[in-house]
Amino acid sequence: SGAIGTDGVGDVHLVWGANFGSLANLTKQSDRARLEILLSSGVIAVPFGSPADTVITFEGMYTNTGCTPLIVSLTANIASNGTIPLTPGNGGNITSVRSSVAGNAASLANRLTANNWKYLPGVEEVAGDENVNTFATRDNVERSDRNRAALATPAFLNENGTYPGDVFVPAGGGIVLAPGDTAGISVHANGPLVNRGPNNFFVEFTLHNDPDYFLNTTLKVPQVFLTLVGGCLLDSTILNFGVGGANTQIVWGAGRVAESGHGWNIGGDGGSVYQGAYVYGVSKHRLATSCGDWTGAGPEADWISMQPDPNYCDGDCKPALSTNISLGSITADGFTYTPILGNMICKSYIDSVQNFTVGANWQWEYTANNSASAPFDNDSTMGLGANTRTIGALNVTTATGTLLNNGTIEIMNFTNRNATPINGWKMWSMMDYDIGTDTTIYRPEISTGWSAKANAAGPVGWGMVKIPFGCGYTPMKNAYALDATQAQFTDAIYWDSAYGYASLPPGNYGQNVSTAPQDQEGQWTFAENDFAGNGTLSLAIVNFRLAGLVDARLASNYGAIANLFNKFAGFGRGDVNNDNAINLADVIYLAESANGFPGQPGPIPFAHLGDVNASGGAANVADVAYLIDYYFGYGPCPSGAFVF
């Protein structure tokens, strides 16, 4: 038990009784500074094109919890000095004042140097343990003794000419922090030398006036682990669309579609799209995606093999939002065309900077929970770059076009950034909708996949349309329904098979499901392509929600929205009377419209449907001749092109 009180001269005493009658009497000593490291790590992006002297600040790294000013001097090193593992249970033999905080980084140095530790003299991996985070030492040599020779200022940091080796702001050391204040760590980054992905370094608190930071030694130097990421970190922007802009989509700077129930709200339904992402690859090992964790294990289980780039619209890392842009016009009768306005978000990313292996992941960026990023394997980088624009229409009230309020379209332009061909490329989505005992369905004739209740009629369907489709274009390839126990929740099983699912011929496929109603996930394969050197490919994906259905499993619910978005984007041309077929009636309709017959309406619902040869502008006699040749002479299919 304990007691507190004052003695005869007014000094405060805190007295504790211990076992066997001993007492601990604590009294106030002289004022001193107290260093508390708040964050044992930090990550900041350095966008490409940053100057050779770019100041980067890691905010809120440490504080002074003492009663007198804290004075520190910092040193940057390319290697650890050995004080990251601060708790005995994690390979260290020293304890800090606040070991619970510093202990978050306890396995950091081990995992960062995992491939080197096994080969150091006097160190052996614990027998029978495949996890290289745990080691036994034969000669009890400190890691700091092994690593000191490797310490050097990283080349991607700019040294101060006046103070060689100093890369910090302010220069010259001697940072003074008043009691209660918190400080960040600012460094001079050499922008052109910051390589893509993580550039790691350690910062030592080389000098400080806290005498008891390490309770049992004054010889150790505390440090933190920092990362400059060349390029961009994942960021997002919100897209508003639909009536009054009430519907929303979170657009991430890579291939992420939804994350832990966040990402979509259409018609007030903000939780049915639980998780989802686009994926592409050329084998079961060379895959690219960016998605949150399905397993509930935290950010360390994310799959990230796409890195955002400065977007191609305004050059910022954050996806760029443009509002109230023109999206053409729409008509219900062919006479009155109403302008369509909407919002658009631009983003850019590159693929596959890392390999995926069981026991690791694709997370190239460091987080406090996980430092064991998968290795940077050159043979796993496909080398594709993507520029995409996600578009949502606003307040479409024309009867033929109201379904445009129910979804967005993302137009994706892929480029092989290298001269080496990329063959066998396939793209798909992996999606988890929580509509209620979901099942995955698709129909190639409308290039659409959707999720609905598996065992009972339901009023809601969520899904995707691959564009373009129709004459001359390949529709969505196949669908694979996955029992939850064999889907993304069990990542090793799923990732080992995902490319195989995408390689199956067109059709519906599915794992055997349990006899009881079971949640299902879905994979829809959109496209295949062989990229020539520096070759390109463009396609689009529509994400939508339909409600008020009698039975959301039926394909008859989805033809209207699929065809509408396909035409809205610039395809399905030649169907000028909007009956979703191209026949003699369209030839006559277009001939009368293009030749200016009195009282003849124009193409419905979009004027560009009459531009059959995709030459641009209004329909003319050349378009009529093209359509006649297609219908009567077995000529080429009507052309198409994205119109925005």
XYZ file of C-alpha atoms in Angstrom:
644
model
C 0.000 0.000 0.000
C 1.055 3.617 -0.350
C 0.739 6.963 1.336
C 1.493 10.574 0.476
C 2.218 13.445 2.800
C 4.558 16.267 3.756
C 7.360 16.301 6.267
C 8.242 18.954 8.791
C 9.865 21.234 6.221
C 7.072 20.888 3.674
C 8.663 18.414 1.280
C 6.286 15.888 -0.278
C 6.916 12.186 0.241
C 5.319 9.262 -1.616
C 5.874 6.110 0.436
C 5.111 2.568 -0.705
C 5.200 -0.611 1.299
C 6.720 -3.626 -0.409
C 7.034 -7.308 0.389
C 8.648 -8.300 3.690
C 8.198 -4.879 5.218
C 10.532 -2.793 3.059
C 9.590 0.793 2.165
C 10.205 2.917 -0.903
C 10.305 6.647 -0.125
C 10.029 8.873 -3.215
C 10.739 12.598 -2.905
C 11.100 15.324 -5.472
C 14.591 15.682 -6.834
C 16.049 18.548 -8.835
C 14.209 19.655 -11.973
C 15.305 17.846 -15.134
C 14.364 17.438 -18.772
C 12.457 14.353 -19.926
C 12.668 13.072 -23.507
C 9.618 11.130 -24.574
C 9.563 9.783 -28.144
C 5.929 9.914 -29.238
C 6.300 8.239 -32.615
C 8.898 5.578 -33.255
C 8.396 5.915 -37.017
C 7.128 8.297 -39.679
C 6.318 8.229 -43.403
C 6.079 11.232 -45.755
C 5.888 11.326 -49.539
C 8.366 13.272 -51.660
C 6.635 13.809 -55.029
C 8.749 13.352 -58.118
C 10.150 16.621 -59.400
C 10.824 17.932 -55.888
C 13.882 20.237 -55.740
C 17.307 19.139 -54.607
C 16.711 20.945 -51.309
C 13.195 20.114 -50.123
C 12.424 20.493 -46.424
C 10.312 17.616 -45.097
C 8.863 17.709 -41.576
C 7.749 14.670 -39.586
C 5.340 16.304 -37.153
C 4.922 15.494 -33.457
C 7.844 13.096 -33.056
C 8.946 13.834 -29.483
C 8.100 15.915 -26.445
C 9.610 17.243 -23.214
C 7.653 15.975 -20.225
C 10.192 17.338 -17.766
C 10.444 20.593 -15.854
C 13.467 22.179 -17.521
C 14.321 22.758 -21.203
C 15.241 19.667 -23.222
C 18.324 20.091 -25.413
C 18.878 17.574 -28.202
C 21.174 17.137 -31.195
C 20.161 14.814 -34.034
C 22.135 12.638 -36.451
C 20.807 10.846 -39.547
C 22.099 7.367 -40.359
C 21.439 4.811 -43.053
C 21.560 1.947 -40.503
C 20.285 1.305 -37.006
C 22.530 1.867 -34.014
C 20.911 -1.069 -32.240
C 18.558 0.703 -29.826
C 15.308 0.116 -31.721
C 14.566 -3.228 -29.953
C 13.994 -1.750 -26.526
C 12.352 -4.575 -24.593
C 14.078 -7.769 -23.446
C 11.292 -9.919 -24.862
C 12.024 -8.707 -28.368
C 15.751 -9.188 -28.605
C 16.880 -6.104 -26.696
C 18.356 -5.752 -23.238
C 17.532 -2.157 -22.340
C 14.389 -0.490 -21.079
C 13.221 3.048 -21.758
C 11.183 5.321 -19.533
C 8.183 4.644 -21.762
C 8.932 1.205 -23.153
C 5.319 0.674 -24.239
C 5.747 3.340 -26.906
C 9.261 2.454 -27.949
C 8.288 -1.210 -27.848
C 6.014 -0.684 -30.839
C 9.230 -0.675 -32.853
C 10.753 -3.598 -30.997
C 10.885 -5.931 -33.981
C 11.671 -3.183 -36.464
C 15.453 -3.479 -36.708
C 15.244 -7.261 -36.682
C 12.829 -7.285 -39.600
C 14.628 -4.598 -41.537
C 17.878 -6.519 -41.334
C 16.316 -9.995 -41.326
C 18.239 -11.134 -44.389
C 21.545 -9.993 -42.854
C 21.204 -11.140 -39.261
C 21.349 -14.815 -40.108
C 24.822 -14.433 -41.585
C 26.432 -12.272 -38.927
C 29.131 -13.976 -36.822
C 27.856 -15.069 -33.463
C 24.191 -14.916 -34.374
C 22.027 -17.847 -35.288
C 18.367 -18.223 -36.093
C 16.386 -20.027 -33.415
C 16.092 -23.658 -34.461
C 12.741 -24.688 -35.856
C 11.415 -21.152 -36.107
C 10.802 -19.913 -39.651
C 10.145 -16.420 -38.397
C 13.441 -14.571 -38.615
C 12.260 -12.033 -36.048
C 13.507 -14.205 -33.150
C 17.186 -14.879 -32.644
C 19.585 -16.359 -30.154
C 23.068 -14.914 -29.666
C 26.138 -16.979 -28.844
C 28.549 -14.266 -27.873
C 26.178 -11.589 -26.533
C 27.694 -8.963 -28.834
C 25.529 -5.852 -29.050
C 23.945 -5.025 -32.413
C 25.243 -1.487 -32.021
C 28.796 -2.844 -32.050
C 28.068 -4.659 -35.308
C 26.292 -1.778 -37.036
C 28.284 1.282 -36.067
C 30.674 0.842 -38.965
C 27.751 1.052 -41.386
C 26.467 4.383 -40.094
C 26.483 7.147 -42.709
C 24.322 10.037 -43.823
C 21.898 8.830 -46.539
C 22.568 10.220 -50.015
C 18.908 11.195 -50.413
C 19.325 13.742 -47.601
C 21.177 17.015 -48.203
C 24.067 17.713 -45.863
C 24.487 21.218 -44.560
C 27.645 22.812 -45.985
C 28.365 24.658 -42.750
C 27.775 21.604 -40.583
C 28.916 18.502 -42.551
C 26.751 15.507 -41.823
C 23.917 17.699 -40.516
C 20.702 17.421 -42.556
C 18.301 18.929 -40.041
C 16.347 22.146 -39.561
C 17.510 24.065 -37.622
C 21.124 23.366 -38.513
C 23.970 22.953 -36.095
C 22.242 20.950 -33.371
C 21.267 22.187 -29.962
C 17.477 22.107 -30.413
C 15.888 23.507 -27.251
C 12.416 22.322 -26.259
C 10.578 23.999 -23.398
C 8.797 21.882 -20.772
C 5.528 20.541 -22.164
C 6.372 21.342 -25.781
C 6.326 18.889 -28.687
C 8.614 18.952 -31.721
C 8.814 17.417 -35.148
C 11.894 16.381 -37.074
C 12.668 18.408 -40.210
C 15.195 17.235 -42.772
C 16.578 18.522 -46.068
C 15.575 15.940 -48.699
C 17.458 15.741 -51.986
C 14.423 15.413 -54.266
C 16.140 13.947 -57.369
C 17.863 11.274 -55.237
C 14.703 10.059 -53.493
C 13.969 6.837 -55.359
C 10.482 5.523 -56.014
C 9.063 3.736 -52.991
C 10.476 3.828 -49.449
C 13.815 5.457 -48.645
C 14.512 4.540 -45.032
C 16.814 6.127 -42.496
C 17.311 6.370 -38.748
C 17.558 9.511 -36.640
C 19.587 9.331 -33.447
C 19.111 11.669 -30.520
C 22.887 11.819 -30.369
C 23.003 14.317 -27.492
C 20.259 14.998 -25.001
C 20.067 16.069 -21.394
C 17.618 13.465 -20.099
C 19.805 11.425 -17.730
C 17.343 8.571 -17.358
C 15.931 7.925 -20.843
C 17.400 4.421 -20.606
C 17.006 3.349 -17.010
C 19.956 1.010 -16.840
C 22.542 2.632 -19.095
C 23.782 6.026 -20.209
C 25.704 4.572 -23.149
C 22.771 3.961 -25.490
C 21.424 6.524 -27.938
C 17.663 6.600 -28.652
C 16.570 6.689 -32.272
C 13.507 6.705 -34.523
C 12.897 5.170 -37.946
C 11.787 7.491 -40.766
C 10.821 6.933 -44.386
C 10.734 9.259 -47.375
C 8.528 7.739 -50.049
C 9.480 8.664 -53.596
C 6.243 9.378 -55.429
C 2.925 9.609 -53.620
C 1.222 7.993 -50.672
C -2.338 6.731 -51.042
C -4.873 9.557 -50.856
C -8.520 9.995 -51.790
C -11.080 12.546 -52.958
C -14.879 12.440 -52.689
C -16.996 12.524 -55.861
C -20.590 13.740 -55.593
C -23.118 12.699 -58.229
C -26.811 12.002 -58.768
C -29.768 14.138 -57.809
C -28.543 17.094 -55.784
C -25.103 15.465 -55.593
C -26.438 13.335 -52.734
C -24.647 10.187 -53.901
C -20.951 9.872 -53.113
C -17.942 7.800 -54.103
C -14.530 7.874 -52.450
C -11.943 7.795 -55.233
C -8.536 6.528 -54.093
C -5.315 7.281 -55.936
C -4.888 3.676 -57.128
C -7.133 0.668 -57.805
C -9.079 0.666 -54.552
C -12.887 0.616 -54.910
C -14.093 0.361 -51.304
C -12.580 -0.189 -47.882
C -14.210 -1.635 -44.758
C -17.676 -0.383 -45.593
C -16.485 3.003 -46.814
C -16.395 4.103 -50.409
C -19.951 4.330 -51.695
C -23.295 5.852 -50.818
C -25.999 5.589 -53.466
C -29.614 6.188 -52.565
C -28.734 6.320 -48.878
C -27.079 2.898 -48.976
C -23.579 3.472 -47.654
C -22.652 0.063 -46.317
C -23.477 -2.606 -48.888
C -20.139 -2.270 -50.710
C -17.955 -3.556 -47.920
C -14.641 -3.973 -49.733
C -13.342 -4.066 -53.257
C -10.471 -3.399 -55.644
C -9.329 -3.712 -59.229
C -6.550 -6.204 -59.905
C -4.448 -6.982 -62.939
C -1.502 -9.217 -63.634
C 0.362 -11.561 -65.927
C 0.763 -14.563 -63.595
C -0.255 -15.648 -60.120
C 2.873 -13.932 -58.762
C 2.962 -10.773 -60.855
C -0.191 -9.007 -59.741
C -1.054 -5.395 -59.020
C -3.757 -4.092 -56.712
C -4.452 -1.674 -53.881
C -7.001 -2.742 -51.333
C -7.698 -2.618 -47.652
C -7.633 -5.571 -45.318
C -10.373 -8.203 -45.397
C -9.084 -10.108 -42.390
C -9.508 -7.480 -39.700
C -5.822 -7.726 -38.832
C -5.140 -4.043 -39.359
C -3.209 -2.031 -41.929
C -0.304 -4.456 -41.942
C -2.488 -6.889 -43.898
C -3.291 -4.463 -46.712
C -2.357 -5.535 -50.223
C -0.607 -2.669 -51.959
C 1.244 -3.190 -55.218
C 0.059 -0.025 -56.948
C 1.701 3.273 -56.063
C -0.118 6.560 -56.712
C 1.629 9.068 -58.967
C 1.015 12.807 -59.313
C -2.285 12.883 -61.186
C -2.217 13.916 -64.835
C -4.739 16.748 -64.392
C -3.064 19.078 -61.894
C 0.143 17.246 -60.949
C -0.796 16.817 -57.290
C -0.569 13.515 -55.430
C -4.183 13.835 -54.298
C -6.768 12.797 -56.936
C -7.953 16.000 -58.658
C -11.604 17.032 -58.562
C -13.234 19.080 -61.359
C -16.805 20.213 -60.773
C -19.709 21.111 -63.063
C -18.001 19.926 -66.222
C -19.933 19.415 -69.478
C -20.799 15.802 -70.260
C -22.676 16.408 -73.489
C -26.464 16.437 -73.712
C -29.360 14.018 -73.614
C -32.803 13.784 -75.209
C -35.944 11.743 -74.765
C -37.532 12.672 -78.108
C -34.685 13.579 -80.448
C -35.742 17.230 -80.606
C -34.837 18.795 -77.267
C -31.319 18.059 -76.031
C -30.672 18.911 -72.386
C -27.079 19.612 -71.238
C -25.572 17.168 -68.747
C -23.258 18.488 -66.068
C -21.221 16.433 -63.681
C -18.069 16.048 -61.613
C -14.818 14.288 -62.477
C -11.793 13.029 -60.529
C -8.403 12.388 -62.189
C -5.768 10.078 -60.777
C -2.592 8.281 -61.865
C -0.706 5.258 -60.566
C 1.917 2.677 -61.501
C 1.861 -1.019 -60.771
C 3.469 -3.906 -58.982
C 6.470 -2.495 -57.195
C 6.680 -5.592 -55.005
C 6.222 -9.329 -54.946
C 3.696 -11.128 -52.763
C 4.825 -14.036 -50.613
C 3.101 -15.928 -47.828
C 4.108 -14.411 -44.512
C 4.709 -10.986 -46.037
C 2.552 -8.658 -48.075
C 2.643 -6.025 -50.775
C 2.767 -3.071 -48.439
C 5.668 -0.982 -49.658
C 5.053 1.791 -47.130
C 6.043 1.476 -43.504
C 3.415 1.504 -40.758
C 3.877 1.380 -37.024
C 2.349 -2.098 -36.953
C 4.389 -3.649 -39.720
C 7.859 -3.030 -40.985
C 8.332 -6.226 -43.001
C 7.444 -4.954 -46.432
C 7.794 -7.483 -49.207
C 11.008 -7.243 -51.232
C 11.342 -5.008 -54.262
C 11.556 -7.579 -57.034
C 12.248 -6.200 -60.497
C 10.762 -9.292 -62.104
C 7.425 -8.520 -60.454
C 7.072 -5.039 -61.881
C 4.955 -5.108 -65.025
C 5.704 -1.467 -65.736
C 2.216 -0.226 -66.550
C 1.112 3.303 -65.800
C -2.550 4.257 -65.483
C -4.308 7.590 -65.977
C -7.974 7.366 -65.041
C -10.929 9.721 -64.756
C -14.012 8.909 -62.697
C -17.162 10.715 -63.820
C -20.523 11.164 -62.155
C -23.483 12.962 -63.719
C -25.604 15.425 -61.751
C -29.379 15.899 -61.740
C -30.276 13.971 -64.877
C -34.073 14.217 -65.119
C -34.743 13.181 -68.741
C -36.782 9.986 -68.652
C -34.323 8.075 -70.815
C -31.330 9.045 -68.677
C -32.270 9.016 -65.004
C -30.289 5.804 -64.478
C -27.121 7.885 -64.957
C -27.769 9.142 -61.404
C -27.297 5.595 -60.090
C -23.602 5.099 -60.798
C -20.250 6.433 -61.956
C -17.939 5.508 -64.816
C -14.158 5.270 -64.513
C -12.305 5.521 -67.826
C -8.875 3.900 -67.566
C -5.959 4.478 -69.924
C -3.098 2.001 -69.433
C 0.347 2.473 -70.963
C 3.263 0.063 -71.088
C 6.008 2.432 -69.957
C 8.743 0.163 -71.321
C 9.747 -1.185 -74.722
C 9.414 -4.788 -73.489
C 6.089 -6.439 -74.434
C 3.753 -7.517 -71.618
C 1.818 -10.609 -72.635
C -0.984 -12.495 -70.913
C -2.283 -9.411 -69.069
C -5.691 -9.808 -67.440
C -7.761 -7.387 -65.369
C -10.517 -8.142 -62.880
C -12.185 -6.914 -59.717
C -12.496 -8.630 -56.365
C -15.599 -7.463 -54.533
C -17.408 -8.128 -51.296
C -20.961 -6.803 -51.266
C -23.032 -7.209 -48.114
C -26.542 -7.319 -49.542
C -27.462 -10.440 -47.622
C -26.194 -13.919 -48.498
C -24.737 -12.579 -51.714
C -24.138 -14.335 -54.982
C -22.193 -13.198 -58.050
C -23.877 -13.203 -61.477
C -22.909 -11.931 -64.922
C -24.270 -11.732 -68.459
C -21.894 -11.220 -71.410
C -24.558 -9.782 -73.722
C -24.738 -6.691 -71.507
C -21.126 -6.953 -70.242
C -22.413 -6.699 -66.671
C -21.799 -8.452 -63.363
C -23.787 -7.903 -60.214
C -24.324 -9.114 -56.688
C -27.733 -10.047 -55.306
C -29.267 -12.193 -52.609
C -28.475 -15.796 -53.422
C -31.438 -17.676 -52.014
C -34.339 -15.246 -51.999
C -35.759 -12.445 -54.064
C -34.251 -9.113 -53.086
C -34.892 -5.503 -54.078
C -31.266 -4.325 -54.444
C -28.471 -5.150 -56.855
C -24.957 -3.700 -56.890
C -22.658 -4.331 -59.816
C -20.236 -3.340 -62.563
C -20.349 -2.859 -66.334
C -17.277 -3.255 -68.515
C -17.200 -0.715 -71.379
C -16.993 -0.796 -74.349
C -19.212 -3.676 -75.387
C -21.340 -4.418 -78.407
C -20.458 -4.994 -82.056
C -16.676 -5.168 -82.463
C -15.886 -5.108 -78.723
C -15.212 -7.864 -76.202
C -17.568 -7.824 -73.202
C -16.833 -8.704 -69.583
C -15.258 -12.159 -69.733
C -16.446 -14.198 -66.756
C -17.592 -14.252 -63.158
C -16.353 -16.360 -60.279
C -18.424 -16.669 -57.101
C -16.343 -17.512 -54.056
C -17.367 -18.884 -50.707
C -16.109 -16.444 -48.084
C -13.827 -19.106 -46.611
C -11.995 -19.407 -49.941
C -12.064 -15.769 -50.947
C -10.136 -12.663 -50.040
C -10.585 -13.339 -46.322
C -8.094 -16.193 -46.693
C -5.577 -14.327 -48.773
C -3.053 -17.106 -49.369
C -5.737 -19.306 -50.949
C -7.281 -16.538 -52.989
C -4.101 -14.965 -54.364
C -2.740 -18.318 -55.394
C -5.821 -18.854 -57.585
C -7.019 -15.406 -58.691
C -5.085 -15.288 -61.958
C -6.351 -18.806 -62.684
C -9.939 -17.641 -62.254
C -9.300 -14.763 -64.660
C -7.841 -17.215 -67.168
C -10.993 -19.352 -67.367
C -13.088 -19.192 -70.554
C -16.188 -16.960 -70.635
C -18.917 -18.104 -68.270
C -20.178 -18.231 -64.697
C -18.125 -20.196 -62.200
C -18.288 -20.807 -58.484
C -16.810 -22.670 -55.559
C -18.960 -25.192 -53.774
C -20.795 -23.350 -51.033
C -21.871 -24.636 -47.667
C -25.339 -26.126 -47.272
C -26.359 -23.278 -44.990
C -26.684 -19.799 -46.524
C -23.163 -18.475 -46.778
C -21.747 -15.075 -47.572
C -20.049 -15.001 -50.960
C -17.495 -12.762 -52.614
C -17.081 -12.215 -56.329
C -14.459 -11.822 -58.998
C -15.383 -10.372 -62.386
C -12.833 -10.595 -65.188
C -13.066 -7.538 -67.435
C -10.362 -7.693 -70.071
C -7.300 -9.424 -71.520
C -4.525 -7.850 -73.542
C -1.021 -8.324 -74.895
C 0.794 -5.006 -74.588
C 3.362 -4.234 -77.238
C 6.344 -2.168 -76.207
C 4.978 1.220 -75.137
C 1.506 -0.063 -76.095
C -1.741 1.328 -74.694
C -5.220 0.104 -73.748
C -8.362 2.014 -72.780
C -11.455 0.640 -71.076
C -14.023 1.795 -68.542
C -15.826 0.335 -65.550
C -19.248 1.476 -64.318
C -20.140 0.934 -60.663
C -23.883 1.122 -59.992
C -26.725 0.389 -57.600
C -30.317 -0.460 -58.537
C -33.091 -0.588 -55.954
C -36.815 -1.311 -55.956
C -36.387 -4.541 -57.929
C -38.711 -7.517 -57.632
C -35.846 -10.004 -57.930
C -32.333 -8.567 -58.167
C -30.966 -11.849 -59.497
C -32.616 -11.420 -62.909
C -30.581 -10.091 -65.834
C -33.634 -8.228 -67.144
C -33.037 -5.613 -64.448
C -29.632 -4.549 -65.762
C -29.799 -4.193 -69.533
C -31.132 -0.629 -69.430
C -28.388 0.784 -67.196
C -25.632 -1.144 -68.993
C -26.679 0.065 -72.450
C -27.256 3.622 -71.234
C -23.744 3.969 -69.763
C -22.184 2.272 -72.801
C -23.831 4.855 -75.079
C -23.137 7.710 -72.665
C -19.421 6.877 -72.837
C -19.390 6.939 -76.643
C -20.188 3.399 -77.811
C -23.261 1.540 -79.055
C -23.335 3.954 -81.990
C -25.730 3.287 -84.833
C -28.610 2.468 -82.475
C -30.083 5.882 -83.138
C -33.679 4.990 -82.240
C -32.614 3.628 -78.817
C -34.110 0.149 -79.024
C -30.751 -1.492 -78.168
C -30.447 -3.128 -81.593
C -28.999 -2.013 -84.922
C -31.286 -2.858 -87.838
C -33.005 -1.444 -90.913
C -35.056 0.916 -88.775
C -31.837 2.625 -87.626
C -30.566 2.949 -91.214
C -33.765 4.707 -92.265
C -33.879 6.825 -89.082
C -30.288 8.019 -89.522
C -30.700 8.700 -93.254
C -33.715 10.910 -92.649
C -32.054 12.681 -89.692
C -28.668 13.256 -91.364
C -30.277 14.509 -94.564
C -32.406 17.021 -92.707
C -35.843 15.591 -93.474
C -38.456 17.956 -91.979
C -39.734 16.878 -88.577
C -37.244 14.002 -88.287
C -35.801 13.656 -84.761
C -32.101 13.225 -84.048
C -30.412 10.263 -82.357
C -31.791 9.218 -78.970
C -30.654 9.590 -76.233
C -27.269 11.068 -77.286
C -26.466 12.950 -80.471
C -23.082 11.211 -80.862
C -24.846 7.887 -81.535
C -25.342 9.121 -85.103
C -21.581 9.651 -85.582
C -21.226 6.040 -86.711
C -17.700 6.423 -88.093
C -16.539 8.313 -84.952
C -15.183 11.186 -87.023
C -16.526 13.774 -84.602
C -19.362 16.250 -84.990
C -22.955 15.729 -86.096
C -24.129 12.808 -88.194
C -23.747 13.281 -91.960
C -24.049 11.346 -95.205
C -20.739 9.583 -94.551
C -22.204 8.108 -91.390
C -25.281 6.964 -93.298
C -23.095 5.278 -95.912
C -21.049 3.608 -93.157
C -24.194 2.226 -91.484
C -25.606 0.993 -94.805
C -22.349 -0.825 -95.559
C -22.409 -2.425 -92.101
C -26.025 -3.556 -92.342
C -26.254 -4.577 -95.982
C -22.636 -5.173 -96.989
C -21.187 -6.932 -93.931
C -18.910 -3.949 -93.424
C -17.079 -3.048 -90.212
C -19.005 -2.517 -86.989
C -19.943 1.032 -86.041
C -16.941 2.772 -84.540
C -16.785 4.103 -81.004
C -14.645 6.427 -78.924
C -14.823 7.852 -75.419
C -16.492 11.243 -75.660
C -15.185 12.664 -72.360
